[in-house]
mmCIF file of C-alpha atoms in Angstrom:
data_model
loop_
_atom_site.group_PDB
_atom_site.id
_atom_site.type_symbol
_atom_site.label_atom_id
_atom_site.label_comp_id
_atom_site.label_asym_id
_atom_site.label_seq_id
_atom_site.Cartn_x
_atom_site.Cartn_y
_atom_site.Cartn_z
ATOM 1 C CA UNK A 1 -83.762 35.710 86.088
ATOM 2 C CA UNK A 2 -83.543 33.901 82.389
ATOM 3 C CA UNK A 3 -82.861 30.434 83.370
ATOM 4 C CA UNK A 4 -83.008 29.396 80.199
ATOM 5 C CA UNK A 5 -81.587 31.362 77.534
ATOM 6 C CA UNK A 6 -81.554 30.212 73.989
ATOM 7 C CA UNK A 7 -78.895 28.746 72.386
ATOM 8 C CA UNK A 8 -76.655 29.978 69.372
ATOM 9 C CA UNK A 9 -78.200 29.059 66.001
ATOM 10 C CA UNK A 10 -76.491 26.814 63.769
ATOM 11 C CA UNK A 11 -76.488 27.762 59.767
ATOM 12 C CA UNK A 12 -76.296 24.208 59.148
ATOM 13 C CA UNK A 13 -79.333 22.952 61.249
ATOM 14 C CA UNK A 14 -83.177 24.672 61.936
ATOM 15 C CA UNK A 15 -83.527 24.464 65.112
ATOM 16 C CA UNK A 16 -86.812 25.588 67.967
ATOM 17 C CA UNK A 17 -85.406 27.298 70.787
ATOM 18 C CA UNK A 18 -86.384 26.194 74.194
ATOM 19 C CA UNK A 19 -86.412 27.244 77.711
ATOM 20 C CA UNK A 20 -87.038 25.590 80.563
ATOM 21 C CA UNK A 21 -87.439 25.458 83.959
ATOM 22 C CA UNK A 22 -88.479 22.973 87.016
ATOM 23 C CA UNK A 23 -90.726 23.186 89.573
ATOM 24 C CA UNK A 24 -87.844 22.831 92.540
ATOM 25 C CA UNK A 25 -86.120 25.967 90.170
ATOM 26 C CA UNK A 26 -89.233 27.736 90.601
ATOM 27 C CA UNK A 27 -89.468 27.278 94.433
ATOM 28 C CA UNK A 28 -85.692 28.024 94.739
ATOM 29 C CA UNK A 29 -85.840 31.655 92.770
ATOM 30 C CA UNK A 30 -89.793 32.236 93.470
ATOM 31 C CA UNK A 31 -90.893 32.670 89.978
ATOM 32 C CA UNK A 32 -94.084 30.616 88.307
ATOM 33 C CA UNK A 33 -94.250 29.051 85.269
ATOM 34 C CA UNK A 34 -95.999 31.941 83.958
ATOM 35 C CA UNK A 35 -92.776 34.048 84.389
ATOM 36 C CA UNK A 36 -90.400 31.471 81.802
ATOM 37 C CA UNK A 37 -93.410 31.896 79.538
ATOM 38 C CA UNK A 38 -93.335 35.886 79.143
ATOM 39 C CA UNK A 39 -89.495 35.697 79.166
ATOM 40 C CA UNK A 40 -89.498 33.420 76.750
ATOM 41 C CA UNK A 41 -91.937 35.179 74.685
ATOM 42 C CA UNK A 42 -90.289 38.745 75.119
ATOM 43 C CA UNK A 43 -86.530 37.205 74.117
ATOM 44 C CA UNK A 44 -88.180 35.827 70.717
ATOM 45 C CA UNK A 45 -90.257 39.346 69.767
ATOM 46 C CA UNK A 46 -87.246 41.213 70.869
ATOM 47 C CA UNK A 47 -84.551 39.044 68.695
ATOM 48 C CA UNK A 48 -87.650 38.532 65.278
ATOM 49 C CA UNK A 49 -87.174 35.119 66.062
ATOM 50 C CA UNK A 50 -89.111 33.324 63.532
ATOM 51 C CA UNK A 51 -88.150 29.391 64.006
ATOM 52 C CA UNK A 52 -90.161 27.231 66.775
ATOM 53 C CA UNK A 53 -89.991 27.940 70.211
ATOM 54 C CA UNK A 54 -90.833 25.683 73.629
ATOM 55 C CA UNK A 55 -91.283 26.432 76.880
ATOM 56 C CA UNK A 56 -90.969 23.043 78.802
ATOM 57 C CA UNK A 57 -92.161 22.340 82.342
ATOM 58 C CA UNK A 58 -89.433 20.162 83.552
ATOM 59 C CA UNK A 59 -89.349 17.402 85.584
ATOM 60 C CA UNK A 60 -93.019 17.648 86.507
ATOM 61 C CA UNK A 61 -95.153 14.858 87.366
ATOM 62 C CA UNK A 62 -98.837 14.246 87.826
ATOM 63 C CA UNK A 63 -98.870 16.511 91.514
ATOM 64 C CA UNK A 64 -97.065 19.440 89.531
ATOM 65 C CA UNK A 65 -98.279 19.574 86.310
ATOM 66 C CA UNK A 66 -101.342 21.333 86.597
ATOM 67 C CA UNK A 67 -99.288 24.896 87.943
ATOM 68 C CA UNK A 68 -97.433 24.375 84.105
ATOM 69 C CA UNK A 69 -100.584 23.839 81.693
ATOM 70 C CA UNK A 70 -101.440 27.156 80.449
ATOM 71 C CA UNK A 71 -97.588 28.512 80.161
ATOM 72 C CA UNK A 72 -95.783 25.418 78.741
ATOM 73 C CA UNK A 73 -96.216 23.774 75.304
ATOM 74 C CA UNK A 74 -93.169 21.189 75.752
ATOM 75 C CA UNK A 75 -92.881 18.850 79.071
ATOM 76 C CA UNK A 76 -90.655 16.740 80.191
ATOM 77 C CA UNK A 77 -92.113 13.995 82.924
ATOM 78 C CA UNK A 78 -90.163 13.096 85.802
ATOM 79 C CA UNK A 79 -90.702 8.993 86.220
ATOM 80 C CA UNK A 80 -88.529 8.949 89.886
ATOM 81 C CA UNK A 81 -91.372 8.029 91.296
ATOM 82 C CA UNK A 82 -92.424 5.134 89.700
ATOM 83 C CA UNK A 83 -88.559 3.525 89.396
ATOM 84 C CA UNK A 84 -88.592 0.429 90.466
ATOM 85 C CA UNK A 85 -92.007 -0.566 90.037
ATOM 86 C CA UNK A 86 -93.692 -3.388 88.672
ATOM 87 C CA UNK A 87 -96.136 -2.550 85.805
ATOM 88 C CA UNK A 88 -99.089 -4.552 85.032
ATOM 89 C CA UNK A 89 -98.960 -7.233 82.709
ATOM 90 C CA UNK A 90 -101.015 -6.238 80.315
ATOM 91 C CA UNK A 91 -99.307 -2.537 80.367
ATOM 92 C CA UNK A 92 -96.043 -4.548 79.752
ATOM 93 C CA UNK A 93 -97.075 -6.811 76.825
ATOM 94 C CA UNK A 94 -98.841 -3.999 75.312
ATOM 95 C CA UNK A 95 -95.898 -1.899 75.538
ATOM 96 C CA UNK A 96 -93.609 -4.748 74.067
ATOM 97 C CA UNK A 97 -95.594 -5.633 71.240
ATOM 98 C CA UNK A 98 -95.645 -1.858 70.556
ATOM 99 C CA UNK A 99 -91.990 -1.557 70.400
ATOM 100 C CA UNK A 100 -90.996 -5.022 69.205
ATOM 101 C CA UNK A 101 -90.410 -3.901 65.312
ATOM 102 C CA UNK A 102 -87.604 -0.506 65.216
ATOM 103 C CA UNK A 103 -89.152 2.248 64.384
ATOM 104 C CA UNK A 104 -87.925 4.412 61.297
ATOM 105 C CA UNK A 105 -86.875 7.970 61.828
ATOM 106 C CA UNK A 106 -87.966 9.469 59.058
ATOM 107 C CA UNK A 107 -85.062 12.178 58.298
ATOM 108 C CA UNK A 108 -86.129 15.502 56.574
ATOM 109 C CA UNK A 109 -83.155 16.829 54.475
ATOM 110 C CA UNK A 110 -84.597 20.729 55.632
ATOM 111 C CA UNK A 111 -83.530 20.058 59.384
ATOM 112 C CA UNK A 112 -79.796 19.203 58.964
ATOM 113 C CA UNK A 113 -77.821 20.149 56.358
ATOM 114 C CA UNK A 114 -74.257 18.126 55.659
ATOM 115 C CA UNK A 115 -71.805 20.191 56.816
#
């Protein structure tokens, strides 16, 4: 079961393909992290994908990440259990002075073209 099948690819922007899963979507269907990863593997050798490619462990946090090391080279960190807490001080400052200034973006003219 592909639960995450690649998009459509644009002729006006490169794009990396990514699929992804969560650890509750891999109790619900019974399928490891491991699974997404030769999936995700067989869909790009199958279509001579040639772009990037991600497989993201999903909403994992520090109890569930270590199932999602060796398959996943994307993850996205699920911080529910840490809203509403205070940080320390010195996290806080730190983290201010680090993000005071905007940060540039720098834009390379290869990833989107005008359309």
């Amino acid at each position: 079961m592909n639960m995450g099948a690649p998009s459509r690819v644009s002729r006006y922007c490169s794009q990396a393909e990514a699929w992804n899963k969560s650890f509750r979507e891999h109790r619900i269907v019974k399928s490891q992290p491991d699974d997404l990863r030769a999936e995700a593997d067989a869909a790009v050798a199958a279509l001579d994908w040639r772009g990037a490619y991600y497989v993201d462990a999903d909403h994992i946090g520090l109890k569930t990440v270590d199932s999602f090391l060796n398959a996943s080279n994307f993850y996205t960190l699920d911080v529910a259990d840490f809203v509403g807490e205070e940080p320390a001080a010195r996290d806080l400052e730190a983290f201010v002075a680090e993000n005071s200034q905007p940060h540039r973006i720098a834009r390379d003219p290869r990833h989107c073209d005008p359309v």
